């Protein structure tokens, strides 16, 4: 292979390994990305200069950043480094996932560079088209082991795809085989997922196969990917890179994208670290015992960035076993908990005394700190993880004793909890369960989508003291009222706790409590759960507490009954005051395609750049705007800790490919028909794909303010203006169950809840990423948009993205035809009977392009609109009343 910048570079079969400098890459270097985004191209040029000075023989340049005009940035940067002789002497690797960016770069480089990359992911025809253009521009090319089915992750898939690409490029395109560089995909190892353990071995073996079977072809890879699981620990990462390269180069690796200034020397790696890393890279498993990954992870915790052993303060290990258990619980330390629990078991007469004594004493400290606002929910969940592991160690001994005597101690009370039928969200419920278990309540969690019959039957069978219901979507409110009604019918007496995002004190008092003669209590968050449960089960406090709740809820009902609320006008008057657009002077933008398009295995690292971290802290019941919450005088320490651990897990999710991101979008011809929006299958506008029945604001509006309906933003049929509507569904929850099961098996609620919270953030980020892609490319009505993440969170873009169940379109039922049109099941998404989405980390909705479209709340509606909606949908007034209950007051 002959390449050149200002100087030639020849790479033959006997050449030494070629370093491709990776730091001039916005996706691989945060420092470089900051420079480019800030417009500091002088500093960015210095990055390339430093790479060449450190030994890079080729410079990889990548400008794939959502907030950038990638094409313009690539052109500007390449033109700048072309004027710097100390940089321009080496060849350039033009790196992008967008062909237009690659082609723009090819027009700038002097000499002969490399295109990184092309693949068959979009099919053979597009692959050959791009290859012919690369050949015409005179560049060498990196070919990714990626086909229509996705990235190759096994030796068999890697070699099969590389063989197919080689034959097509050499035989059909006439590519010189020496100008072909195959990248068989370097994936992260040591992720904790067994299927990933052989990734390095498969890459090394595929490299050897390519050198033997594809004459003159070269092999490359993104070396830093292999160590992604240890991001933040430079010493271990460098050791992994060095060991991996040592074996891959011996197998025939020609070049690699690396940080040339951060490669170690194989023989100079600390012997114990090298041995552990080599076991992981080569997937060498000792008979029995811990896996190579577990051994390296344990060792990595003792290694700082400079490779020195940390000096952990172990003074607390000199205290009594009771004090050690308390310290571990308060600090959330699991490293010695089994050892200390066993020591305590041998010290006490009965194993239950360890729980009732030092463990509960420690948890009481946690509870007191939590109640006093000196500990926060993330720390409490960590404490619960310690408690569960200790109790898990004691359970066999307790069961053995119970079998002999029939007595194993008694919890404060038994609570059956469930997310109600048709609903799948359970993060909040899990947090409540953890806090209750920390306070010695026996919690029976039935999971999600649990029918009333199962909830109540379990409560009766287990002689439960309390029943707790959770729900996120509005149909769950009706289901909770049904459960309360069934408890009354069966003559049950247990207190009923109500919680979840859509629930409220007013709704509980007005809509749920009247169905049940027993006490019903709204629990706003996990921090209140212990107090509520303790009061309800206390012989001394129960009577006064129940009476207080009864008086409070009766006052709420009286106030609600006397509340006039907004004055409602007739539906006819509301429609007469609709938002008006001059459709004669406005031409709706035409999408670049009509129909449906799927997005599979979308890069989580790319999606993650769109995360809004504010709701992440809300999930942990930490209040405050991000990033100011990190410096908050009260919750700052807890926020910083949970944020750091969230970031660390996010990198493991990305590097270990724990989750799969799939999405689907459809752009269809559409017109408004009154308050409805009719979407058509194609431009003939004959076959109807979906009719979306919308609701209109019916409250009396100030002068000059319209009564909005979403159909106002779409051209009405009588205007004969061709308009369009977009729709989408995305998920980042595919694959989550396996990892959750692993955490739950390890009694690790903290990481299980963290994973759910991050999956939800990624799903919202995916929706943001896809909406930006629709605006800028697929629909293309905002091609020149340039908004940073803050502006996106503030929704400063043109158009809106309303979601079913939210204020502008409160009817969840539209998700059923929406999912049908999108064929969402093909992308791995389904609905429950009450229209909750599965996987739970999912978002769906519609796209409006009209520049005047704004979000609004429908609010309350009157009987005339209810009856009109029932007639339009054909479901009957009573069914419509149940479906729109939250809008009826």
PDB file of N, CA and C in Angstrom, residues 189-197 229 291 293-294 297 656 658 738-739 742:
ATOM      1  N   UNK A 189     -14.232  -5.740  25.805  1.00  0.00           N
ATOM      2  CA  UNK A 189     -14.192  -6.973  26.591  1.00  0.00           C
ATOM      3  C   UNK A 189     -14.304  -6.607  28.068  1.00  0.00           C
ATOM      4  N   UNK A 190     -14.404  -7.641  28.896  1.00  0.00           N
ATOM      5  CA  UNK A 190     -14.515  -7.440  30.354  1.00  0.00           C
ATOM      6  C   UNK A 190     -15.719  -6.575  30.707  1.00  0.00           C
ATOM      7  N   UNK A 191     -16.838  -6.827  30.031  1.00  0.00           N
ATOM      8  CA  UNK A 191     -18.053  -6.059  30.305  1.00  0.00           C
ATOM      9  C   UNK A 191     -18.928  -6.714  31.365  1.00  0.00           C
ATOM     10  N   UNK A 192     -18.632  -7.964  31.701  1.00  0.00           N
ATOM     11  CA  UNK A 192     -19.495  -8.701  32.616  1.00  0.00           C
ATOM     12  C   UNK A 192     -20.510  -9.556  31.902  1.00  0.00           C
ATOM     13  N   UNK A 193     -20.570  -9.465  30.585  1.00  0.00           N
ATOM     14  CA  UNK A 193     -21.479 -10.298  29.787  1.00  0.00           C
ATOM     15  C   UNK A 193     -20.658 -11.396  29.123  1.00  0.00           C
ATOM     16  N   UNK A 194     -21.021 -12.640  29.369  1.00  0.00           N
ATOM     17  CA  UNK A 194     -20.199 -13.768  28.946  1.00  0.00           C
ATOM     18  C   UNK A 194     -19.972 -13.797  27.436  1.00  0.00           C
ATOM     19  N   UNK A 195     -20.988 -13.392  26.634  1.00  0.00           N
ATOM     20  CA  UNK A 195     -20.859 -13.416  25.179  1.00  0.00           C
ATOM     21  C   UNK A 195     -19.768 -12.478  24.672  1.00  0.00           C
ATOM     22  N   UNK A 196     -19.379 -11.515  25.498  1.00  0.00           N
ATOM     23  CA  UNK A 196     -18.369 -10.543  25.072  1.00  0.00           C
ATOM     24  C   UNK A 196     -16.946 -11.009  25.395  1.00  0.00           C
ATOM     25  N   UNK A 197     -16.815 -12.085  26.166  1.00  0.00           N
ATOM     26  CA  UNK A 197     -15.493 -12.487  26.646  1.00  0.00           C
ATOM     27  C   UNK A 197     -14.547 -12.872  25.515  1.00  0.00           C
ATOM     28  N   UNK A 229     -14.669  -0.760  28.901  1.00  0.00           N
ATOM     29  CA  UNK A 229     -15.245  -1.070  30.216  1.00  0.00           C
ATOM     30  C   UNK A 229     -14.470  -0.437  31.357  1.00  0.00           C
ATOM     31  N   UNK A 291     -14.033 -15.500  37.241  1.00  0.00           N
ATOM     32  CA  UNK A 291     -13.723 -15.343  35.822  1.00  0.00           C
ATOM     33  C   UNK A 291     -12.566 -14.362  35.672  1.00  0.00           C
ATOM     34  N   UNK A 293     -12.509 -11.664  34.029  1.00  0.00           N
ATOM     35  CA  UNK A 293     -13.056 -10.306  34.161  1.00  0.00           C
ATOM     36  C   UNK A 293     -13.190  -9.908  35.623  1.00  0.00           C
ATOM     37  N   UNK A 294     -13.725 -10.812  36.440  1.00  0.00           N
ATOM     38  CA  UNK A 294     -13.901 -10.514  37.860  1.00  0.00           C
ATOM     39  C   UNK A 294     -12.562 -10.258  38.537  1.00  0.00           C
ATOM     40  N   UNK A 297     -11.289  -6.794  37.315  1.00  0.00           N
ATOM     41  CA  UNK A 297     -12.085  -5.715  37.902  1.00  0.00           C
ATOM     42  C   UNK A 297     -11.668  -5.483  39.352  1.00  0.00           C
ATOM     43  N   UNK A 656     -20.125  -2.009  26.646  1.00  0.00           N
ATOM     44  CA  UNK A 656     -20.516  -3.409  26.728  1.00  0.00           C
ATOM     45  C   UNK A 656     -21.733  -3.756  25.903  1.00  0.00           C
ATOM     46  N   UNK A 658     -24.835  -3.214  26.415  1.00  0.00           N
ATOM     47  CA  UNK A 658     -25.861  -3.825  27.250  1.00  0.00           C
ATOM     48  C   UNK A 658     -27.247  -3.655  26.634  1.00  0.00           C
ATOM     49  N   UNK A 738     -31.919  -9.005  30.764  1.00  0.00           N
ATOM     50  CA  UNK A 738     -30.835  -9.914  31.131  1.00  0.00           C
ATOM     51  C   UNK A 738     -29.908  -9.285  32.166  1.00  0.00           C
ATOM     52  N   UNK A 739     -29.548  -8.026  31.936  1.00  0.00           N
ATOM     53  CA  UNK A 739     -28.643  -7.362  32.877  1.00  0.00           C
ATOM     54  C   UNK A 739     -29.345  -7.104  34.213  1.00  0.00           C
ATOM     55  N   UNK A 742     -29.253 -10.148  36.259  1.00  0.00           N
ATOM     56  CA  UNK A 742     -27.919 -10.334  36.841  1.00  0.00           C
ATOM     57  C   UNK A 742     -27.772  -9.496  38.113  1.00  0.00           C
TER      58      UNK A 742
END
